[in-house]
Amino acid sequence: MLRTIASSPINILLLVAPVSWALAAATPGSPWIFITASASLIPLAGLIGLGTEQLARRAGPAWGGFLNATFGNAAELIIALVALRSGHIELVKASITGSIIGNLLLVLGLAFFVGGLGRRSQTFHRTAATNTSAMLFLGVVALVVPAVFDLALYGSLKAKPPALDRLSLWSAIILIGAYAGSLIYAFTAQRDLFRPTDEGADDGPVFSTAAAVGVLAAGTLLTTVQAEILVGTMEPALARFGFSELFVGVIVIALIGNAAEHYSAVTAARRDEMTLAVEIAVGSSAQIALFVAPALVLYSFAIGRPMSLLFNAFEITAIALSVLATSMVVTDGESNWVEGLQLLSVYLILALAFYFVPHGA
Amino acid sequence: MLRTIASSPINILLLVAPVSWALAAATPGSPWIFITASASLIPLAGLIGLGTEQLARRAGPAWGGFLNATFGNAAELIIALVALRSGHIELVKASITGSIIGNLLLVLGLAFFVGGLGRRSQTFHRTAATNTSAMLFLGVVALVVPAVFDLALYGSLKAKPPALDRLSLWSAIILIGAYAGSLIYAFTAQRDLFRPTDEGADDGPVFSTAAAVGVLAAGTLLTTVQAEILVGTMEPALARFGFSELFVGVIVIALIGNAAEHYSAVTAARRDEMTLAVEIAVGSSAQIALFVAPALVLYSFAIGRPMSLLFNAFEITAIALSVLATSMVVTDGESNWVEGLQLLSVYLILALAFYFVPHGA
Amino acid sequence: MLRTIASSPINILLLVAPVSWALAAATPGSPWIFITASASLIPLAGLIGLGTEQLARRAGPAWGGFLNATFGNAAELIIALVALRSGHIELVKASITGSIIGNLLLVLGLAFFVGGLGRRSQTFHRTAATNTSAMLFLGVVALVVPAVFDLALYGSLKAKPPALDRLSLWSAIILIGAYAGSLIYAFTAQRDLFRPTDEGADDGPVFSTAAAVGVLAAGTLLTTVQAEILVGTMEPALARFGFSELFVGVIVIALIGNAAEHYSAVTAARRDEMTLAVEIAVGSSAQIALFVAPALVLYSFAIGRPMSLLFNAFEITAIALSVLATSMVVTDGESNWVEGLQLLSVYLILALAFYFVPHGA
């Protein structure tokens, strides 16, 4: 087990976690605590993924699909839950936005680019890709209706009619219901709608159940600790680097949370397994929209700090454009490195725009 | 002929029509008149469809396609014409919106859901579906340009420049022209672009021409009478249930008008004829955008109560999202019940949002 | 060479150029100067295309693809550069908008319509078409982010935060980078992503290199002269016909600049070569978004009259709707004349709307 963990070079970043603890003890208020805590979270997302996958293999296809579908974005979820408890609502919504656009533009773009280098073009299974991207689109539509409702009728985000909280809550419940449906489907049809079922099916050894549970528990616990440190020390880091909470959520937190998807998708693309790469990127986004985001809304209502689904107008636009772009790009079932470069260009321009959004807008 | 009519269980609701007359005579002002008139309209849409189809069969493929294309949404059109004459312009525009989103999300969603239960997935003919959905998209774009023009340039629906009425009128004329083109195409190529030509081709007996004309005439007449009652008694019902005219138009009227499409699409889906189910839902929406809506605009100008194509911002958003969602969903040529559940979820969230729109917004 | 030029009936309009010079000398201020200069520009775009193509044939596939990709929209670029130097920023942005929607709705619509007449339907290569339209979508997204950013956050185009100029400049640089990538791709993979490589491969004689360079140089020079006249005499013509600068840019200038694409696409469609027709229309639009527009931004900053990518809200909507419509229409790989009629209808309605936009909005 330890050999498997040590074999992945990115896991060396796990050693940065104790550094963040030392810094937090020695130099409270230093922006370096935020940076080291961020860095240590990158391999932790992969660790949770490893534990889940090992448990899924032991559990058989039906329960395995269920586990993969539930823990697929566990790291993002944990970071967001911690941020929510500390009242950083804007950060949470920004990280949802960033996770969706990051998976669709950055992860997919990098996969197309790296996979396409030295090849004239690559092909992938078109039906699977458009099917997942349709699920993603429906999830995203349901997710943004409250904010669109507010914008369309009141023309601004300043007006926050009381109906909006109720609409957000109901939307979250309906979305969770639809997601529960997809879990039942995954269980009965033994086919995960969001991730390919054979993902990493035969690489590496199989852990014992105890070891798998242990890795999963340790990963979850450490992720929670590091997320607490990250959120708690964000303020001085923001002040130091001149970033807004929006920018950190959309770009930094999303990059951390999606690191595992990045690694899997890009290596799959390099091996010319584009169907897998596309499914990882698009499926992960769909899961954010259908499960992570509504779960966070429900949790926020449960702890009495209601978070409505009131994304800001530019967040909605960025999400909408990314989802449409992905649908276009996967329809032809073909990619090349220029298409990847273009996806990365759109991501870069959006990231710049988020950087330029005035603080507090 | 009567046996055919009696054999459809939904036609029992025809008996509710006399009840609405009795209530209108006995207890004027009762919200029950609105409810019974609404219920009686559900089978009437089917009756007009039956008469049209029988006449179409006698008329041969060319004229048959023409008839089906013209009377395909006759019930929606009649209800809207009556509402327009009574000055309920908002109701008419809301019912156009509701017809489009209802066909695309509710009818198609229910067809996917009911058809997919107990099946791993269902397939349909992708080219036909995307062809019809492209027609739908073009129709919808042309339909909403006036409102988008107003919103984009003035930022609100309060500003109603005089150019808007002229733009709406010209848009309606151009749309009707394009629709006339599609009728000529249906006539010459013997292929209806909006509905499958073999819809219900060999079920049941063939009526005599007189009987078919009789059913069509009786259905049209009764629909007009019940629509008059429905529109005339709407006010007390709105007050009683706390609904806005917008909500009644988008949800209630659209449900009534689309009942026939619902029944046909869902039964087709259950029989695993998904190509037919998709064509009914998408084709009917396209016909609303390309024929019913512009015909209503022209009529409104003719009777001197001009209705511009100025949908409210949330109506446009709902239409746009539904049309895009449909395009995504039909691109892969594959459906399952989870996809149906998701379409229904989006419909439910939109319906809730329309419920929350403040009265008069 | 002269025979080739004389054989195209549209080149008779070249004789109108001296007429515009005579008018400019004899009756300064006459709106006829604008009209004759406009008319003379139509064949000039074709002349540059002829010179490029001939040079490309001599240069071999790699450099040929490079040349075609660079000079593909040379006429549009020259007119816009001249307008930019004279400070007509709104005209330039309007002509970018008009070029994109004109290619997608008018050129493609006419190709579908003319090609489809007398045929039941026509088919084209779906993968190539959706691939190009995905490139187009990504380019357009990157292009409109600055304006969307402004609209989404400030709700109007009146607010012009200083960040916007920087965002426009960076977007232009990133877009040019992506376009440079596509040129490298065209060079190495010998496949132009925006235009079919076998376009007009074996029609007509091959010019000598000197003749080809001569035609290209003469075309470029004459285009510059006529563009100067057109821009310089626009004011009296606007006043005479009651057109706004926006309308002239979106409709008139775009029509002139796209005349060559029009001719090629429609004649290809008539010969039932729909793959070629679609590629010309969609590829030319993509090139406008990815190369012509950002090149103009960079030039504007270089000459110290910065043009931001701040399109007005209706321009963005029109571009977005056109691009989406095209994606829908090409997904099925099938067209008929009614679909062409519908594309033309959308163009006509948009043109009307642009006509109704109040001057200076």
PDB file of N, CA and C in Angstrom, chain A residues 1-40:
ATOM      1  N   MET A   1       0.827  -1.193   0.000  1.00  0.00           N
ATOM      2  CA  MET A   1       0.000   0.000   0.000  1.00  0.00           C
ATOM      3  C   MET A   1       0.874   1.260   0.000  1.00  0.00           C
ATOM      4  N   LEU A   2       1.842   1.272   0.953  1.00  0.00           N
ATOM      5  CA  LEU A   2       2.714   2.447   1.022  1.00  0.00           C
ATOM      6  C   LEU A   2       3.520   2.600  -0.260  1.00  0.00           C
ATOM      7  N   ARG A   3       3.855   1.442  -0.870  1.00  0.00           N
ATOM      8  CA  ARG A   3       4.604   1.503  -2.108  1.00  0.00           C
ATOM      9  C   ARG A   3       3.772   2.193  -3.200  1.00  0.00           C
ATOM     10  N   THR A   4       2.477   1.842  -3.269  1.00  0.00           N
ATOM     11  CA  THR A   4       1.591   2.477  -4.250  1.00  0.00           C
ATOM     12  C   THR A   4       1.545   3.982  -4.025  1.00  0.00           C
ATOM     13  N   ILE A   5       1.424   4.366  -2.762  1.00  0.00           N
ATOM     14  CA  ILE A   5       1.345   5.794  -2.454  1.00  0.00           C
ATOM     15  C   ILE A   5       2.665   6.487  -2.794  1.00  0.00           C
ATOM     16  N   ALA A   6       3.775   5.835  -2.421  1.00  0.00           N
ATOM     17  CA  ALA A   6       5.082   6.457  -2.657  1.00  0.00           C
ATOM     18  C   ALA A   6       5.427   6.509  -4.142  1.00  0.00           C
ATOM     19  N   SER A   7       4.794   5.619  -4.951  1.00  0.00           N
ATOM     20  CA  SER A   7       5.161   5.541  -6.360  1.00  0.00           C
ATOM     21  C   SER A   7       4.656   6.747  -7.158  1.00  0.00           C
ATOM     22  N   SER A   8       3.683   7.474  -6.606  1.00  0.00           N
ATOM     23  CA  SER A   8       3.178   8.634  -7.336  1.00  0.00           C
ATOM     24  C   SER A   8       3.970   9.864  -6.913  1.00  0.00           C
ATOM     25  N   PRO A   9       4.694  10.486  -7.853  1.00  0.00           N
ATOM     26  CA  PRO A   9       5.606  11.573  -7.478  1.00  0.00           C
ATOM     27  C   PRO A   9       4.884  12.739  -6.803  1.00  0.00           C
ATOM     28  N   ILE A  10       3.612  12.928  -7.147  1.00  0.00           N
ATOM     29  CA  ILE A  10       2.907  14.085  -6.593  1.00  0.00           C
ATOM     30  C   ILE A  10       2.717  13.955  -5.082  1.00  0.00           C
ATOM     31  N   ASN A  11       2.769  12.698  -4.585  1.00  0.00           N
ATOM     32  CA  ASN A  11       2.515  12.485  -3.164  1.00  0.00           C
ATOM     33  C   ASN A  11       3.628  13.026  -2.266  1.00  0.00           C
ATOM     34  N   ILE A  12       4.725  13.442  -2.886  1.00  0.00           N
ATOM     35  CA  ILE A  12       5.793  14.067  -2.106  1.00  0.00           C
ATOM     36  C   ILE A  12       5.279  15.343  -1.447  1.00  0.00           C
ATOM     37  N   LEU A  13       4.229  15.930  -2.062  1.00  0.00           N
ATOM     38  CA  LEU A  13       3.643  17.154  -1.501  1.00  0.00           C
ATOM     39  C   LEU A  13       2.966  16.892  -0.157  1.00  0.00           C
ATOM     40  N   LEU A  14       2.700  15.582   0.154  1.00  0.00           N
ATOM     41  CA  LEU A  14       2.119  15.261   1.461  1.00  0.00           C
ATOM     42  C   LEU A  14       3.032  15.726   2.581  1.00  0.00           C
ATOM     43  N   LEU A  15       4.328  15.746   2.291  1.00  0.00           N
ATOM     44  CA  LEU A  15       5.300  16.142   3.312  1.00  0.00           C
ATOM     45  C   LEU A  15       5.190  17.632   3.639  1.00  0.00           C
ATOM     46  N   VAL A  16       4.487  18.375   2.790  1.00  0.00           N
ATOM     47  CA  VAL A  16       4.341  19.815   3.033  1.00  0.00           C
ATOM     48  C   VAL A  16       3.331  20.073   4.150  1.00  0.00           C
ATOM     49  N   ALA A  17       2.454  19.080   4.418  1.00  0.00           N
ATOM     50  CA  ALA A  17       1.444  19.269   5.462  1.00  0.00           C
ATOM     51  C   ALA A  17       2.081  19.586   6.817  1.00  0.00           C
ATOM     52  N   PRO A  18       3.047  18.771   7.269  1.00  0.00           N
ATOM     53  CA  PRO A  18       3.680  19.118   8.554  1.00  0.00           C
ATOM     54  C   PRO A  18       4.358  20.487   8.534  1.00  0.00           C
ATOM     55  N   VAL A  19       4.881  20.873   7.361  1.00  0.00           N
ATOM     56  CA  VAL A  19       5.489  22.204   7.247  1.00  0.00           C
ATOM     57  C   VAL A  19       4.457  23.281   7.558  1.00  0.00           C
ATOM     58  N   SER A  20       3.226  23.081   7.027  1.00  0.00           N
ATOM     59  CA  SER A  20       2.179  24.075   7.281  1.00  0.00           C
ATOM     60  C   SER A  20       1.838  24.144   8.772  1.00  0.00           C
ATOM     61  N   TRP A  21       1.918  22.963   9.443  1.00  0.00           N
ATOM     62  CA  TRP A  21       1.634  22.979  10.885  1.00  0.00           C
ATOM     63  C   TRP A  21       2.726  23.743  11.633  1.00  0.00           C
ATOM     64  N   ALA A  22       3.960  23.482  11.231  1.00  0.00           N
ATOM     65  CA  ALA A  22       5.083  24.155  11.897  1.00  0.00           C
ATOM     66  C   ALA A  22       4.986  25.666  11.715  1.00  0.00           C
ATOM     67  N   LEU A  23       4.680  26.085  10.468  1.00  0.00           N
ATOM     68  CA  LEU A  23       4.561  27.511  10.179  1.00  0.00           C
ATOM     69  C   LEU A  23       3.419  28.138  10.977  1.00  0.00           C
ATOM     70  N   ALA A  24       2.291  27.390  11.059  1.00  0.00           N
ATOM     71  CA  ALA A  24       1.134  27.916  11.787  1.00  0.00           C
ATOM     72  C   ALA A  24       1.487  28.128  13.251  1.00  0.00           C
ATOM     73  N   ALA A  25       2.332  27.238  13.788  1.00  0.00           N
ATOM     74  CA  ALA A  25       2.731  27.357  15.184  1.00  0.00           C
ATOM     75  C   ALA A  25       3.770  28.463  15.356  1.00  0.00           C
ATOM     76  N   ALA A  26       4.719  28.524  14.402  1.00  0.00           N
ATOM     77  CA  ALA A  26       5.855  29.431  14.566  1.00  0.00           C
ATOM     78  C   ALA A  26       5.546  30.866  14.143  1.00  0.00           C
ATOM     79  N   THR A  27       4.952  31.019  12.963  1.00  0.00           N
ATOM     80  CA  THR A  27       4.734  32.370  12.425  1.00  0.00           C
ATOM     81  C   THR A  27       3.271  32.600  12.066  1.00  0.00           C
ATOM     82  N   PRO A  28       2.374  32.661  13.056  1.00  0.00           N
ATOM     83  CA  PRO A  28       0.960  32.884  12.722  1.00  0.00           C
ATOM     84  C   PRO A  28       0.815  34.193  11.934  1.00  0.00           C
ATOM     85  N   GLY A  29      -0.081  34.164  10.941  1.00  0.00           N
ATOM     86  CA  GLY A  29      -0.269  35.362  10.126  1.00  0.00           C
ATOM     87  C   GLY A  29       0.574  35.360   8.865  1.00  0.00           C
ATOM     88  N   SER A  30       1.477  34.402   8.725  1.00  0.00           N
ATOM     89  CA  SER A  30       2.312  34.367   7.528  1.00  0.00           C
ATOM     90  C   SER A  30       1.511  33.845   6.330  1.00  0.00           C
ATOM     91  N   PRO A  31       1.636  34.468   5.150  1.00  0.00           N
ATOM     92  CA  PRO A  31       0.934  33.945   3.966  1.00  0.00           C
ATOM     93  C   PRO A  31       1.434  32.562   3.551  1.00  0.00           C
ATOM     94  N   TRP A  32       2.607  32.179   4.049  1.00  0.00           N
ATOM     95  CA  TRP A  32       3.154  30.876   3.667  1.00  0.00           C
ATOM     96  C   TRP A  32       2.340  29.710   4.234  1.00  0.00           C
ATOM     97  N   ILE A  33       1.624  29.957   5.340  1.00  0.00           N
ATOM     98  CA  ILE A  33       0.786  28.880   5.881  1.00  0.00           C
ATOM     99  C   ILE A  33      -0.275  28.505   4.847  1.00  0.00           C
ATOM    100  N   PHE A  34      -0.914  29.538   4.268  1.00  0.00           N
ATOM    101  CA  PHE A  34      -1.930  29.326   3.237  1.00  0.00           C
ATOM    102  C   PHE A  34      -1.343  28.549   2.053  1.00  0.00           C
ATOM    103  N   ILE A  35      -0.153  28.964   1.632  1.00  0.00           N
ATOM    104  CA  ILE A  35       0.462  28.333   0.459  1.00  0.00           C
ATOM    105  C   ILE A  35       0.794  26.870   0.724  1.00  0.00           C
ATOM    106  N   THR A  36       1.377  26.585   1.897  1.00  0.00           N
ATOM    107  CA  THR A  36       1.748  25.196   2.182  1.00  0.00           C
ATOM    108  C   THR A  36       0.507  24.333   2.407  1.00  0.00           C
ATOM    109  N   ALA A  37      -0.499  24.896   3.069  1.00  0.00           N
ATOM    110  CA  ALA A  37      -1.734  24.123   3.260  1.00  0.00           C
ATOM    111  C   ALA A  37      -2.362  23.797   1.905  1.00  0.00           C
ATOM    112  N   SER A  38      -2.379  24.780   0.991  1.00  0.00           N
ATOM    113  CA  SER A  38      -2.897  24.553  -0.358  1.00  0.00           C
ATOM    114  C   SER A  38      -2.148  23.423  -1.047  1.00  0.00           C
ATOM    115  N   ALA A  39      -0.815  23.508  -1.002  1.00  0.00           N
ATOM    116  CA  ALA A  39       0.004  22.518  -1.704  1.00  0.00           C
ATOM    117  C   ALA A  39      -0.252  21.119  -1.144  1.00  0.00           C
ATOM    118  N   SER A  40      -0.409  21.018   0.184  1.00  0.00           N
ATOM    119  CA  SER A  40      -0.586  19.687   0.779  1.00  0.00           C
ATOM    120  C   SER A  40      -1.943  19.083   0.415  1.00  0.00           C
TER     121      SER A  40
END
